[in-house]
Amino acid sequence: MPVPDVLRRLITAPGPSGYEQAAAAVFRDAAQAFATVTADVVGSTVARVAAKPPGGGPTLAIVGHIDEIGLIVHHIDDDGYLWFKGVGGWDPVILVGQRVEIATRHGSVPAVVGKKPIHLLEDDERKKTPEIKSLHLDIGAKDGEEARRLVRIGDVGVIAGEPVELPNDRLVSRSLDNRLGCFVAYEAARLVSEAGGAPGDVCAVAATQEEITFGGSATTAFSLQPDAAIVVDVTFATDQPGVEEQRQGKHPFGSGPVITRGSTLDPTLFELLHDTGEAEGIPFTVEASARYTGTDADAVHISRGGVPTAVVSVPLRYMHSPVEMVQLDDVDRAARLIAATAQRLTAGLSFER
């Protein structure tokens, strides 16, 4: 399965939380071919596909977050080294030795993540996991004056590297969490448009700031006022060494999208997704959420007077790393499941419980 062009453009555009403009521009450009596209001051995007006549069905928001984890410069020392904090949840071990692209007002500045060489570490230091505060960025500047001309405090960066296609339709890249969710939202809305619409409006949402505050989904859910929402994110593929099925469930590559069932999620919407998957012959698995989901659903479901919310996820290996891996048919099936479910959201459907 070839990598869809829109997905490739999404995953190669930089967009750490709060600085999602480049990735959001890709989403908006692609979606305007079939939807009415709007944006807000938080940076989130809504691509609306109008209902087919006679309309009257529930308005469905399909929400994927457009931001990714990254780095932010917080100090530049007199020797020209940049000290940084993580934007989102990093395992510092993963950062050691990485190449970084820093977005500045003058364009992209390449950097490397440096640390004290292993040869110079004391025995007790070798046993410790590195902390972000002990790492620095080196842009090759000869001193602090030169570094400050190139980079400013508050500039952000992402790991550098092109996507890699592996056998069995597997794709490796940074930012699959959660450009995959945005792509699924985009593709589901495109499929609905291709079918002539759904009973109600379908709105693909590229929400900002999920990795830090859920800010974009909270503000968009409030302003959009959807009748129902499906949040699309990634979850742990369980055919990876070290991931226990007894704790995470069984969601290997090739098993399709994962539908979450849990305390904060709407049972009617879950059953609708479940029944649609069975009726359409789309494979899927189910995972349980005992409390919060750790996704934008945690903000969406309590917006205004409450929004019936579901979560559909794509299995992913090596989450929050530069080598996140997905199997593309799982992505395709997630989009088709959601698009088919949108067609079943007819007028008169009740979410009361």
mmCIF file with all atom_site columns, N, CA and C in Angstrom, residues 51 55-61 198-203 225-228 272 342 344-351:
data_model
loop_
_atom_site.group_PDB
_atom_site.id
_atom_site.type_symbol
_atom_site.label_atom_id
_atom_site.label_alt_id
_atom_site.label_comp_id
_atom_site.label_asym_id
_atom_site.label_entity_id
_atom_site.label_seq_id
_atom_site.pdbx_PDB_ins_code
_atom_site.Cartn_x
_atom_site.Cartn_y
_atom_site.Cartn_z
_atom_site.occupancy
_atom_site.B_iso_or_equiv
_atom_site.pdbx_formal_charge
_atom_site.auth_seq_id
_atom_site.auth_comp_id
_atom_site.auth_asym_id
_atom_site.auth_atom_id
_atom_site.pdbx_PDB_model_num
ATOM 1  N N  . ALA A 1 51  ? -24.305 18.019 5.396  1.00 0.00 ? 51  ALA A N  1
ATOM 2  C CA . ALA A 1 51  ? -25.189 16.846 5.340  1.00 0.00 ? 51  ALA A CA 1
ATOM 3  C C  . ALA A 1 51  ? -25.849 16.748 3.971  1.00 0.00 ? 51  ALA A C  1
ATOM 4  N N  . GLY A 1 55  ? -30.953 16.159 5.427  1.00 0.00 ? 55  GLY A N  1
ATOM 5  C CA . GLY A 1 55  ? -30.204 16.578 6.608  1.00 0.00 ? 55  GLY A CA 1
ATOM 6  C C  . GLY A 1 55  ? -30.947 16.243 7.886  1.00 0.00 ? 55  GLY A C  1
ATOM 7  N N  . GLY A 1 56  ? -30.617 16.953 8.937  1.00 0.00 ? 56  GLY A N  1
ATOM 8  C CA . GLY A 1 56  ? -31.301 16.749 10.220 1.00 0.00 ? 56  GLY A CA 1
ATOM 9  C C  . GLY A 1 56  ? -30.631 15.759 11.129 1.00 0.00 ? 56  GLY A C  1
ATOM 10 N N  . GLY A 1 57  ? -29.598 15.060 10.644 1.00 0.00 ? 57  GLY A N  1
ATOM 11 C CA . GLY A 1 57  ? -28.896 14.116 11.501 1.00 0.00 ? 57  GLY A CA 1
ATOM 12 C C  . GLY A 1 57  ? -27.931 14.833 12.440 1.00 0.00 ? 57  GLY A C  1
ATOM 13 N N  . PRO A 1 58  ? -27.376 14.118 13.404 1.00 0.00 ? 58  PRO A N  1
ATOM 14 C CA . PRO A 1 58  ? -26.436 14.731 14.350 1.00 0.00 ? 58  PRO A CA 1
ATOM 15 C C  . PRO A 1 58  ? -25.172 15.216 13.647 1.00 0.00 ? 58  PRO A C  1
ATOM 16 N N  . THR A 1 59  ? -24.649 16.328 14.113 1.00 0.00 ? 59  THR A N  1
ATOM 17 C CA . THR A 1 59  ? -23.346 16.808 13.643 1.00 0.00 ? 59  THR A CA 1
ATOM 18 C C  . THR A 1 59  ? -22.257 16.009 14.344 1.00 0.00 ? 59  THR A C  1
ATOM 19 N N  . LEU A 1 60  ? -21.394 15.394 13.544 1.00 0.00 ? 60  LEU A N  1
ATOM 20 C CA . LEU A 1 60  ? -20.317 14.555 14.083 1.00 0.00 ? 60  LEU A CA 1
ATOM 21 C C  . LEU A 1 60  ? -18.984 15.260 13.924 1.00 0.00 ? 60  LEU A C  1
ATOM 22 N N  . ALA A 1 61  ? -18.231 15.380 15.020 1.00 0.00 ? 61  ALA A N  1
ATOM 23 C CA . ALA A 1 61  ? -16.849 15.863 14.975 1.00 0.00 ? 61  ALA A CA 1
ATOM 24 C C  . ALA A 1 61  ? -15.914 14.652 15.024 1.00 0.00 ? 61  ALA A C  1
ATOM 25 N N  . ALA A 1 198 ? -23.468 12.682 4.663  1.00 0.00 ? 198 ALA A N  1
ATOM 26 C CA . ALA A 1 198 ? -24.056 11.794 5.671  1.00 0.00 ? 198 ALA A CA 1
ATOM 27 C C  . ALA A 1 198 ? -25.362 12.434 6.138  1.00 0.00 ? 198 ALA A C  1
ATOM 28 N N  . PRO A 1 199 ? -26.136 11.769 6.999  1.00 0.00 ? 199 PRO A N  1
ATOM 29 C CA . PRO A 1 199 ? -27.385 12.369 7.477  1.00 0.00 ? 199 PRO A CA 1
ATOM 30 C C  . PRO A 1 199 ? -27.198 13.702 8.190  1.00 0.00 ? 199 PRO A C  1
ATOM 31 N N  . GLY A 1 200 ? -26.048 13.893 8.825  1.00 0.00 ? 200 GLY A N  1
ATOM 32 C CA . GLY A 1 200 ? -25.733 15.166 9.469  1.00 0.00 ? 200 GLY A CA 1
ATOM 33 C C  . GLY A 1 200 ? -24.387 15.674 8.992  1.00 0.00 ? 200 GLY A C  1
ATOM 34 N N  . ASP A 1 201 ? -24.044 16.894 9.382  1.00 0.00 ? 201 ASP A N  1
ATOM 35 C CA . ASP A 1 201 ? -22.730 17.434 9.024  1.00 0.00 ? 201 ASP A CA 1
ATOM 36 C C  . ASP A 1 201 ? -21.632 16.576 9.648  1.00 0.00 ? 201 ASP A C  1
ATOM 37 N N  . VAL A 1 202 ? -20.541 16.422 8.917  1.00 0.00 ? 202 VAL A N  1
ATOM 38 C CA . VAL A 1 202 ? -19.363 15.718 9.419  1.00 0.00 ? 202 VAL A CA 1
ATOM 39 C C  . VAL A 1 202 ? -18.200 16.699 9.405  1.00 0.00 ? 202 VAL A C  1
ATOM 40 N N  . CYS A 1 203 ? -17.574 16.880 10.564 1.00 0.00 ? 203 CYS A N  1
ATOM 41 C CA . CYS A 1 203 ? -16.510 17.871 10.714 1.00 0.00 ? 203 CYS A CA 1
ATOM 42 C C  . CYS A 1 203 ? -15.207 17.188 11.109 1.00 0.00 ? 203 CYS A C  1
ATOM 43 N N  . GLN A 1 225 ? -19.858 22.817 19.035 1.00 0.00 ? 225 GLN A N  1
ATOM 44 C CA . GLN A 1 225 ? -21.071 22.234 19.611 1.00 0.00 ? 225 GLN A CA 1
ATOM 45 C C  . GLN A 1 225 ? -21.551 20.993 18.832 1.00 0.00 ? 225 GLN A C  1
ATOM 46 N N  . PRO A 1 226 ? -20.693 19.992 18.651 1.00 0.00 ? 226 PRO A N  1
ATOM 47 C CA . PRO A 1 226 ? -21.139 18.802 17.923 1.00 0.00 ? 226 PRO A CA 1
ATOM 48 C C  . PRO A 1 226 ? -22.145 18.007 18.743 1.00 0.00 ? 226 PRO A C  1
ATOM 49 N N  . ASP A 1 227 ? -22.970 17.228 18.058 1.00 0.00 ? 227 ASP A N  1
ATOM 50 C CA . ASP A 1 227 ? -23.903 16.335 18.744 1.00 0.00 ? 227 ASP A CA 1
ATOM 51 C C  . ASP A 1 227 ? -23.230 15.042 19.181 1.00 0.00 ? 227 ASP A C  1
ATOM 52 N N  . ALA A 1 228 ? -22.106 14.712 18.537 1.00 0.00 ? 228 ALA A N  1
ATOM 53 C CA . ALA A 1 228 ? -21.331 13.526 18.885 1.00 0.00 ? 228 ALA A CA 1
ATOM 54 C C  . ALA A 1 228 ? -19.906 13.746 18.394 1.00 0.00 ? 228 ALA A C  1
ATOM 55 N N  . LEU A 1 272 ? -22.514 1.610  18.160 1.00 0.00 ? 272 LEU A N  1
ATOM 56 C CA . LEU A 1 272 ? -22.682 1.956  16.752 1.00 0.00 ? 272 LEU A CA 1
ATOM 57 C C  . LEU A 1 272 ? -21.406 1.656  15.968 1.00 0.00 ? 272 LEU A C  1
ATOM 58 N N  . ALA A 1 342 ? -20.571 7.285  10.395 1.00 0.00 ? 342 ALA A N  1
ATOM 59 C CA . ALA A 1 342 ? -21.207 8.587  10.177 1.00 0.00 ? 342 ALA A CA 1
ATOM 60 C C  . ALA A 1 342 ? -22.505 8.437  9.392  1.00 0.00 ? 342 ALA A C  1
ATOM 61 N N  . ARG A 1 344 ? -24.603 6.173  9.688  1.00 0.00 ? 344 ARG A N  1
ATOM 62 C CA . ARG A 1 344 ? -25.630 5.583  10.548 1.00 0.00 ? 344 ARG A CA 1
ATOM 63 C C  . ARG A 1 344 ? -26.132 6.548  11.614 1.00 0.00 ? 344 ARG A C  1
ATOM 64 N N  . LEU A 1 345 ? -25.565 7.749  11.633 1.00 0.00 ? 345 LEU A N  1
ATOM 65 C CA . LEU A 1 345 ? -26.007 8.750  12.610 1.00 0.00 ? 345 LEU A CA 1
ATOM 66 C C  . LEU A 1 345 ? -27.216 9.487  12.048 1.00 0.00 ? 345 LEU A C  1
ATOM 67 N N  . THR A 1 346 ? -28.346 8.865  12.134 1.00 0.00 ? 346 THR A N  1
ATOM 68 C CA . THR A 1 346 ? -29.564 9.384  11.517 1.00 0.00 ? 346 THR A CA 1
ATOM 69 C C  . THR A 1 346 ? -30.325 10.311 12.467 1.00 0.00 ? 346 THR A C  1
ATOM 70 N N  . ALA A 1 347 ? -31.220 11.093 11.890 1.00 0.00 ? 347 ALA A N  1
ATOM 71 C CA . ALA A 1 347 ? -32.064 11.981 12.702 1.00 0.00 ? 347 ALA A CA 1
ATOM 72 C C  . ALA A 1 347 ? -32.888 11.154 13.679 1.00 0.00 ? 347 ALA A C  1
ATOM 73 N N  . GLY A 1 348 ? -33.005 11.645 14.874 1.00 0.00 ? 348 GLY A N  1
ATOM 74 C CA . GLY A 1 348 ? -33.776 10.936 15.883 1.00 0.00 ? 348 GLY A CA 1
ATOM 75 C C  . GLY A 1 348 ? -32.956 9.995  16.751 1.00 0.00 ? 348 GLY A C  1
ATOM 76 N N  . LEU A 1 349 ? -31.685 9.765  16.413 1.00 0.00 ? 349 LEU A N  1
ATOM 77 C CA . LEU A 1 349 ? -30.834 8.912  17.232 1.00 0.00 ? 349 LEU A CA 1
ATOM 78 C C  . LEU A 1 349 ? -30.632 9.559  18.604 1.00 0.00 ? 349 LEU A C  1
ATOM 79 N N  . SER A 1 350 ? -30.907 8.819  19.658 1.00 0.00 ? 350 SER A N  1
ATOM 80 C CA . SER A 1 350 ? -30.799 9.380  21.008 1.00 0.00 ? 350 SER A CA 1
ATOM 81 C C  . SER A 1 350 ? -29.551 8.869  21.712 1.00 0.00 ? 350 SER A C  1
ATOM 82 N N  . PHE A 1 351 ? -28.872 9.778  22.407 1.00 0.00 ? 351 PHE A N  1
ATOM 83 C CA . PHE A 1 351 ? -27.699 9.415  23.219 1.00 0.00 ? 351 PHE A CA 1
ATOM 84 C C  . PHE A 1 351 ? -28.014 9.493  24.716 1.00 0.00 ? 351 PHE A C  1
#
